[in-house]
PDB file of C-alpha atoms and ligand atoms in Angstrom:
ATOM      1  CA  UNK A   1       0.173  -0.024   0.073  1.00 40.00           C
ATOM      2  CA  UNK A   2       1.358   3.470  -0.883  1.00 44.00           C
ATOM      3  CA  UNK A   3       0.684   4.569   2.680  1.00 45.00           C
ATOM      4  CA  UNK A   4       2.956   2.065   4.257  1.00 48.00           C
ATOM      5  CA  UNK A   5       6.193   3.003   1.859  1.00 55.00           C
ATOM      6  CA  UNK A   6       8.788   5.450   2.337  1.00 55.00           C
ATOM      7  CA  UNK A   7       7.503   8.868   1.866  1.00 55.00           C
ATOM      8  CA  UNK A   8       9.045  11.753   0.891  1.00 53.00           C
ATOM      9  CA  UNK A   9       8.170  15.055   2.531  1.00 51.00           C
ATOM     10  CA  UNK A  10       8.391  18.928   0.952  1.00 45.00           C
ATOM     11  CA  UNK A  11       6.140  20.511   3.336  1.00 50.00           C
ATOM     12  CA  UNK A  12       7.250  24.125   3.821  1.00 78.00           C
ATOM     13  CA  UNK A  13       8.710  23.922   7.158  1.00 85.00           C
ATOM     14  CA  UNK A  14       9.611  27.744   7.561  1.00 90.00           C
ATOM     15  CA  UNK A  15       7.586  29.338  10.072  1.00 88.00           C
ATOM     16  CA  UNK A  16       9.287  32.828  10.836  1.00 89.00           C
ATOM     17  CA  UNK A  17       8.728  35.669   7.824  1.00 91.00           C
ATOM     18  CA  UNK A  18      11.410  35.735   5.423  1.00 93.00           C
ATOM     19  CA  UNK A  19      14.012  38.068   5.592  1.00 94.00           C
ATOM     20  CA  UNK A  20      14.325  37.855   9.277  1.00 95.00           C
ATOM     21  CA  UNK A  21      17.378  37.062  11.132  1.00 95.00           C
ATOM     22  CA  UNK A  22      15.699  33.794  11.862  1.00 95.00           C
ATOM     23  CA  UNK A  23      13.977  33.325   8.921  1.00 94.00           C
ATOM     24  CA  UNK A  24      15.191  32.504   5.225  1.00 94.00           C
ATOM     25  CA  UNK A  25      16.752  35.265   3.432  1.00 95.00           C
ATOM     26  CA  UNK A  26      14.738  36.627   0.612  1.00 94.00           C
ATOM     27  CA  UNK A  27      15.557  34.530  -3.021  1.00 93.00           C
ATOM     28  CA  UNK A  28      16.650  31.609  -0.611  1.00 93.00           C
ATOM     29  CA  UNK A  29      18.244  28.838  -1.294  1.00 93.00           C
ATOM     30  CA  UNK A  30      20.881  30.381  -3.457  1.00 96.00           C
ATOM     31  CA  UNK A  31      23.393  29.116  -5.790  1.00 96.00           C
ATOM     32  CA  UNK A  32      27.149  29.793  -5.208  1.00 97.00           C
ATOM     33  CA  UNK A  33      27.563  32.605  -7.673  1.00 97.00           C
ATOM     34  CA  UNK A  34      24.467  34.122  -5.662  1.00 97.00           C
ATOM     35  CA  UNK A  35      26.151  33.502  -2.325  1.00 98.00           C
ATOM     36  CA  UNK A  36      29.816  35.112  -3.929  1.00 98.00           C
ATOM     37  CA  UNK A  37      27.668  38.113  -4.834  1.00 98.00           C
ATOM     38  CA  UNK A  38      26.230  38.202  -1.312  1.00 98.00           C
ATOM     39  CA  UNK A  39      29.621  38.099   0.411  1.00 98.00           C
ATOM     40  CA  UNK A  40      31.288  40.347  -1.655  1.00 98.00           C
ATOM     41  CA  UNK A  41      28.399  42.779  -1.008  1.00 98.00           C
ATOM     42  CA  UNK A  42      28.635  42.161   2.685  1.00 98.00           C
ATOM     43  CA  UNK A  43      32.587  42.043   2.976  1.00 98.00           C
ATOM     44  CA  UNK A  44      32.546  45.591   1.434  1.00 98.00           C
ATOM     45  CA  UNK A  45      30.263  46.935   3.990  1.00 98.00           C
ATOM     46  CA  UNK A  46      31.630  44.995   6.988  1.00 98.00           C
ATOM     47  CA  UNK A  47      34.925  46.643   5.870  1.00 98.00           C
ATOM     48  CA  UNK A  48      33.224  50.213   6.459  1.00 98.00           C
ATOM     49  CA  UNK A  49      31.919  48.891  10.083  1.00 98.00           C
ATOM     50  CA  UNK A  50      35.911  48.323  10.592  1.00 98.00           C
ATOM     51  CA  UNK A  51      36.126  51.721   9.898  1.00 98.00           C
ATOM     52  CA  UNK A  52      33.915  53.352  11.389  1.00 98.00           C
ATOM     53  CA  UNK A  53      35.703  51.445  14.996  1.00 98.00           C
ATOM     54  CA  UNK A  54      38.834  53.319  13.832  1.00 98.00           C
ATOM     55  CA  UNK A  55      40.227  49.724  13.171  1.00 97.00           C
ATOM     56  CA  UNK A  56      43.116  50.316   9.854  1.00 97.00           C
ATOM     57  CA  UNK A  57      42.147  46.913   9.024  1.00 98.00           C
ATOM     58  CA  UNK A  58      43.473  47.501   5.407  1.00 97.00           C
ATOM     59  CA  UNK A  59      47.182  47.702   6.372  1.00 96.00           C
ATOM     60  CA  UNK A  60      47.181  45.060   9.386  1.00 97.00           C
ATOM     61  CA  UNK A  61      48.335  41.597   7.788  1.00 97.00           C
ATOM     62  CA  UNK A  62      45.990  39.841   9.918  1.00 97.00           C
ATOM     63  CA  UNK A  63      43.251  41.565   9.407  1.00 97.00           C
ATOM     64  CA  UNK A  64      43.214  42.611   5.592  1.00 97.00           C
ATOM     65  CA  UNK A  65      40.960  39.759   4.698  1.00 98.00           C
ATOM     66  CA  UNK A  66      38.773  39.986   7.777  1.00 98.00           C
ATOM     67  CA  UNK A  67      35.672  41.403   6.156  1.00 98.00           C
ATOM     68  CA  UNK A  68      35.826  38.561   3.287  1.00 98.00           C
ATOM     69  CA  UNK A  69      36.480  36.343   6.093  1.00 98.00           C
ATOM     70  CA  UNK A  70      33.200  37.529   8.353  1.00 98.00           C
ATOM     71  CA  UNK A  71      31.005  37.522   4.850  1.00 98.00           C
ATOM     72  CA  UNK A  72      31.937  34.019   4.093  1.00 98.00           C
ATOM     73  CA  UNK A  73      31.607  32.882   7.723  1.00 98.00           C
ATOM     74  CA  UNK A  74      28.071  34.093   7.610  1.00 98.00           C
ATOM     75  CA  UNK A  75      26.903  32.882   4.487  1.00 98.00           C
ATOM     76  CA  UNK A  76      28.396  29.229   4.930  1.00 98.00           C
ATOM     77  CA  UNK A  77      28.290  28.622   8.481  1.00 97.00           C
ATOM     78  CA  UNK A  78      27.000  31.023  11.046  1.00 98.00           C
ATOM     79  CA  UNK A  79      23.704  32.039   8.655  1.00 98.00           C
ATOM     80  CA  UNK A  80      23.849  28.922   6.468  1.00 97.00           C
ATOM     81  CA  UNK A  81      20.125  28.195   7.415  1.00 96.00           C
ATOM     82  CA  UNK A  82      18.819  31.642   5.938  1.00 96.00           C
ATOM     83  CA  UNK A  83      20.996  31.031   2.567  1.00 96.00           C
ATOM     84  CA  UNK A  84      20.503  27.026   1.906  1.00 94.00           C
ATOM     85  CA  UNK A  85      17.303  25.139   1.421  1.00 91.00           C
ATOM     86  CA  UNK A  86      16.796  21.699   3.776  1.00 88.00           C
ATOM     87  CA  UNK A  87      17.126  18.317   1.363  1.00 82.00           C
ATOM     88  CA  UNK A  88      13.975  16.293   1.485  1.00 81.00           C
ATOM     89  CA  UNK A  89      13.134  14.857   4.801  1.00 83.00           C
ATOM     90  CA  UNK A  90      11.697  11.102   4.353  1.00 81.00           C
ATOM     91  CA  UNK A  91       9.469   9.424   6.772  1.00 82.00           C
ATOM     92  CA  UNK A  92       8.956   5.307   6.850  1.00 85.00           C
ATOM     93  CA  UNK A  93       6.424   3.563   8.571  1.00 86.00           C
ATOM     94  CA  UNK A  94       6.612   2.877  12.062  1.00 86.00           C
ATOM     95  CA  UNK A  95       5.782  -0.731  12.086  1.00 86.00           C
ATOM     96  CA  UNK A  96       3.567  -0.163  15.393  1.00 83.00           C
ATOM     97  CA  UNK A  97       6.356   0.935  17.564  1.00 87.00           C
ATOM     98  CA  UNK A  98       4.467   3.076  19.970  1.00 84.00           C
ATOM     99  CA  UNK A  99       7.616   4.112  22.491  1.00 90.00           C
ATOM    100  CA  UNK A 100       9.021   7.493  22.918  1.00 93.00           C
ATOM    101  CA  UNK A 101      11.685   8.014  20.134  1.00 94.00           C
ATOM    102  CA  UNK A 102      14.401  10.202  21.626  1.00 95.00           C
ATOM    103  CA  UNK A 103      17.728  11.724  20.110  1.00 96.00           C
ATOM    104  CA  UNK A 104      19.754  13.428  22.829  1.00 94.00           C
ATOM    105  CA  UNK A 105      22.696  15.598  22.672  1.00 95.00           C
ATOM    106  CA  UNK A 106      22.197  16.590  19.581  1.00 97.00           C
ATOM    107  CA  UNK A 107      24.672  20.119  19.109  1.00 97.00           C
ATOM    108  CA  UNK A 108      23.216  23.228  18.873  1.00 98.00           C
ATOM    109  CA  UNK A 109      25.692  25.996  17.063  1.00 98.00           C
ATOM    110  CA  UNK A 110      23.568  29.180  16.974  1.00 98.00           C
ATOM    111  CA  UNK A 111      23.732  33.626  17.455  1.00 97.00           C
ATOM    112  CA  UNK A 112      21.654  35.587  19.024  1.00 96.00           C
ATOM    113  CA  UNK A 113      19.908  37.980  17.081  1.00 95.00           C
ATOM    114  CA  UNK A 114      19.912  40.667  19.478  1.00 95.00           C
ATOM    115  CA  UNK A 115      23.980  40.818  19.929  1.00 95.00           C
ATOM    116  CA  UNK A 116      25.080  38.744  17.212  1.00 96.00           C
ATOM    117  CA  UNK A 117      27.404  36.776  19.902  1.00 95.00           C
ATOM    118  CA  UNK A 118      27.602  32.762  19.478  1.00 96.00           C
ATOM    119  CA  UNK A 119      24.821  30.582  21.099  1.00 96.00           C
ATOM    120  CA  UNK A 120      26.114  26.855  22.449  1.00 96.00           C
ATOM    121  CA  UNK A 121      24.346  23.968  23.464  1.00 96.00           C
ATOM    122  CA  UNK A 122      22.412  21.097  22.924  1.00 97.00           C
ATOM    123  CA  UNK A 123      19.162  20.304  21.418  1.00 97.00           C
ATOM    124  CA  UNK A 124      17.140  16.906  22.883  1.00 97.00           C
ATOM    125  CA  UNK A 125      14.014  15.618  20.686  1.00 97.00           C
ATOM    126  CA  UNK A 126      11.689  13.195  21.210  1.00 96.00           C
ATOM    127  CA  UNK A 127       8.005  12.081  19.674  1.00 95.00           C
ATOM    128  CA  UNK A 128       6.032   9.414  19.771  1.00 94.00           C
ATOM    129  CA  UNK A 129       5.200   7.980  16.260  1.00 91.00           C
ATOM    130  CA  UNK A 130       2.070   6.272  17.482  1.00 81.00           C
ATOM    131  CA  UNK A 131       1.023   2.597  16.147  1.00 78.00           C
ATOM    132  CA  UNK A 132       0.026   4.377  12.682  1.00 77.00           C
ATOM    133  CA  UNK A 133       2.284   6.952  12.997  1.00 81.00           C
ATOM    134  CA  UNK A 134       5.533   7.464  10.799  1.00 86.00           C
ATOM    135  CA  UNK A 135       9.141   7.797  11.849  1.00 90.00           C
ATOM    136  CA  UNK A 136      11.679   9.614   9.912  1.00 90.00           C
ATOM    137  CA  UNK A 137      15.678   9.163   9.533  1.00 87.00           C
ATOM    138  CA  UNK A 138      17.466  10.011  12.852  1.00 87.00           C
ATOM    139  CA  UNK A 139      20.165  12.450  10.824  1.00 90.00           C
ATOM    140  CA  UNK A 140      17.047  14.365   9.688  1.00 92.00           C
ATOM    141  CA  UNK A 141      16.526  15.297  12.449  1.00 95.00           C
ATOM    142  CA  UNK A 142      20.389  16.370  13.296  1.00 96.00           C
ATOM    143  CA  UNK A 143      19.665  18.224   9.556  1.00 95.00           C
ATOM    144  CA  UNK A 144      16.510  20.205  10.884  1.00 95.00           C
ATOM    145  CA  UNK A 145      18.227  21.401  13.943  1.00 97.00           C
ATOM    146  CA  UNK A 146      21.452  22.933  11.655  1.00 96.00           C
ATOM    147  CA  UNK A 147      18.841  24.064   9.091  1.00 96.00           C
ATOM    148  CA  UNK A 148      16.911  26.297  11.799  1.00 97.00           C
ATOM    149  CA  UNK A 149      19.992  26.728  14.605  1.00 98.00           C
ATOM    150  CA  UNK A 150      22.275  28.276  11.971  1.00 98.00           C
ATOM    151  CA  UNK A 151      20.359  31.598  11.817  1.00 97.00           C
ATOM    152  CA  UNK A 152      20.415  34.741  14.296  1.00 96.00           C
ATOM    153  CA  UNK A 153      17.650  33.644  16.601  1.00 94.00           C
ATOM    154  CA  UNK A 154      16.699  33.511  20.217  1.00 95.00           C
ATOM    155  CA  UNK A 155      16.318  30.573  21.893  1.00 96.00           C
ATOM    156  CA  UNK A 156      12.533  30.599  22.573  1.00 96.00           C
ATOM    157  CA  UNK A 157      11.989  31.077  19.027  1.00 96.00           C
ATOM    158  CA  UNK A 158      14.377  28.543  17.964  1.00 97.00           C
ATOM    159  CA  UNK A 159      12.710  25.494  19.923  1.00 97.00           C
ATOM    160  CA  UNK A 160       9.458  26.479  18.752  1.00 97.00           C
ATOM    161  CA  UNK A 161      10.865  26.771  15.044  1.00 96.00           C
ATOM    162  CA  UNK A 162      12.209  23.471  15.493  1.00 97.00           C
ATOM    163  CA  UNK A 163       8.898  21.882  17.247  1.00 96.00           C
ATOM    164  CA  UNK A 164       6.856  23.372  14.307  1.00 94.00           C
ATOM    165  CA  UNK A 165       9.079  21.736  11.787  1.00 93.00           C
ATOM    166  CA  UNK A 166       8.922  18.026  13.312  1.00 93.00           C
ATOM    167  CA  UNK A 167       5.254  18.501  13.753  1.00 89.00           C
ATOM    168  CA  UNK A 168       4.825  19.108  10.149  1.00 87.00           C
ATOM    169  CA  UNK A 169       6.973  16.759   9.026  1.00 86.00           C
ATOM    170  CA  UNK A 170       5.730  13.658  11.308  1.00 85.00           C
ATOM    171  CA  UNK A 171       2.173  14.271  10.684  1.00 75.00           C
ATOM    172  CA  UNK A 172       0.749  11.414  11.939  1.00 79.00           C
ATOM    173  CA  UNK A 173       2.672  11.933  15.693  1.00 88.00           C
ATOM    174  CA  UNK A 174       1.162  11.543  18.736  1.00 91.00           C
ATOM    175  CA  UNK A 175       3.410  14.131  19.993  1.00 93.00           C
ATOM    176  CA  UNK A 176       6.473  16.007  19.898  1.00 95.00           C
ATOM    177  CA  UNK A 177       9.185  17.404  22.829  1.00 95.00           C
ATOM    178  CA  UNK A 178      11.817  19.932  21.877  1.00 97.00           C
ATOM    179  CA  UNK A 179      14.455  20.895  24.838  1.00 96.00           C
ATOM    180  CA  UNK A 180      17.262  23.037  24.109  1.00 96.00           C
ATOM    181  CA  UNK A 181      20.212  23.685  26.776  1.00 95.00           C
ATOM    182  CA  UNK A 182      22.400  26.906  25.629  1.00 95.00           C
ATOM    183  CA  UNK A 183      24.944  28.858  26.905  1.00 94.00           C
ATOM    184  CA  UNK A 184      25.229  32.456  25.494  1.00 94.00           C
ATOM    185  CA  UNK A 185      28.209  34.271  25.097  1.00 92.00           C
ATOM    186  CA  UNK A 186      25.986  37.667  25.116  1.00 90.00           C
ATOM    187  CA  UNK A 187      25.441  36.986  28.599  1.00 88.00           C
ATOM    188  CA  UNK A 188      29.170  35.293  29.366  1.00 86.00           C
ATOM    189  CA  UNK A 189      31.087  37.991  27.388  1.00 87.00           C
ATOM    190  CA  UNK A 190      28.918  41.301  27.607  1.00 83.00           C
ATOM    191  CA  UNK A 191      26.694  43.056  29.737  1.00 86.00           C
ATOM    192  CA  UNK A 192      26.509  40.977  33.073  1.00 81.00           C
ATOM    193  CA  UNK A 193      29.630  38.925  32.154  1.00 84.00           C
ATOM    194  CA  UNK A 194      28.081  35.776  33.978  1.00 83.00           C
ATOM    195  CA  UNK A 195      30.064  32.828  32.482  1.00 84.00           C
ATOM    196  CA  UNK A 196      28.429  29.264  33.252  1.00 81.00           C
ATOM    197  CA  UNK A 197      24.956  30.270  33.055  1.00 86.00           C
ATOM    198  CA  UNK A 198      22.710  28.015  30.637  1.00 89.00           C
ATOM    199  CA  UNK A 199      19.128  28.550  29.541  1.00 91.00           C
ATOM    200  CA  UNK A 200      16.452  25.673  28.814  1.00 92.00           C
ATOM    201  CA  UNK A 201      13.998  26.000  26.784  1.00 93.00           C
ATOM    202  CA  UNK A 202      10.952  23.148  25.799  1.00 92.00           C
ATOM    203  CA  UNK A 203       8.372  23.088  23.454  1.00 93.00           C
ATOM    204  CA  UNK A 204       5.471  20.114  23.568  1.00 92.00           C
ATOM    205  CA  UNK A 205       2.685  19.073  21.951  1.00 92.00           C
ATOM    206  CA  UNK A 206       0.203  16.144  22.089  1.00 91.00           C
ATOM    207  CA  UNK A 207       1.128  13.857  25.051  1.00 90.00           C
ATOM    208  CA  UNK A 208       3.781  15.637  26.014  1.00 91.00           C
ATOM    209  CA  UNK A 209       1.248  18.058  27.014  1.00 89.00           C
ATOM    210  CA  UNK A 210      -0.940  16.113  28.895  1.00 81.00           C
ATOM    211  CA  UNK A 211      -1.777  17.168  32.241  1.00 67.00           C
ATOM    212  CA  UNK A 212      -0.536  14.052  33.929  1.00 68.00           C
ATOM    213  CA  UNK A 213       3.041  14.936  32.105  1.00 74.00           C
ATOM    214  CA  UNK A 214       4.130  11.216  32.522  1.00 86.00           C
ATOM    215  CA  UNK A 215       5.392  11.397  28.545  1.00 86.00           C
ATOM    216  CA  UNK A 216       7.043  14.632  29.396  1.00 85.00           C
ATOM    217  CA  UNK A 217       8.668  13.333  32.539  1.00 87.00           C
ATOM    218  CA  UNK A 218       9.563  10.187  31.043  1.00 86.00           C
ATOM    219  CA  UNK A 219      11.793  12.169  28.407  1.00 87.00           C
ATOM    220  CA  UNK A 220      13.490  14.382  31.379  1.00 86.00           C
ATOM    221  CA  UNK A 221      14.489  10.760  33.009  1.00 86.00           C
ATOM    222  CA  UNK A 222      16.096   9.885  29.766  1.00 87.00           C
ATOM    223  CA  UNK A 223      18.009  13.023  28.849  1.00 87.00           C
ATOM    224  CA  UNK A 224      19.250  13.176  32.583  1.00 85.00           C
ATOM    225  CA  UNK A 225      17.394  16.143  34.086  1.00 75.00           C
ATOM    226  CA  UNK A 226      15.312  14.368  36.637  1.00 59.00           C
ATOM    227  CA  UNK A 227      12.114  14.885  37.686  1.00 50.00           C
ATOM    228  CA  UNK A 228      12.355  17.936  39.578  1.00 53.00           C
ATOM    229  CA  UNK A 229      15.378  19.684  38.139  1.00 49.00           C
ATOM    230  CA  UNK A 230      12.460  20.939  34.764  1.00 48.00           C
ATOM    231  CA  UNK A 231       8.742  20.839  35.295  1.00 47.00           C
TER     232      UNK A 231
HETATM  233 ZN1   ZN B   1      22.117  38.185  22.911  1.00 62.41          ZN
END
């Protein structure tokens, strides 16, 4: 039966306005030629930014290529999710598996959209396929996390964007739970300068949002946070 075969999911999983730091750039996905053009333009303006900071970058051997380096880092790494598309996500029948699927300790490398400082942490993602539900390849969860993390973002909206995307691709799921724990350089290195403080956010739906919270507590145990650490 067609229903039970592997299924490609082409749903639009973007949930943020195009152009925003945590959305895709207008015109994305871009070709290499288009990216080169963006890098050239961004480098020109980053040079001006350094001029305004009274940095003689043009004559400094360590800084003369910095505007281009910074622009390339944004397009190819730091904000990659704004310029690239996400490859197709394929789902498979769950074959009656009714338990929780949890992938924990997925690296999160992001950037806060307020200060453009690095956000580093881990995402833990759980879902319940349900008897009639679908499962997706494990690495696809990593790719979805990467796709949304590699932008300017705030942790709360990043958590929601990943949750919404998974809810869309796992259509018949009985629930999705996304937990992110991350440290923010804008807290560690500027302003209050508190090293080591981390932030935990979570978004839940379906069985994870039920009043008795059994499924949610089970996941928190599996992650290792314990029952009382996070409610
Ligand atoms: Zn910040």
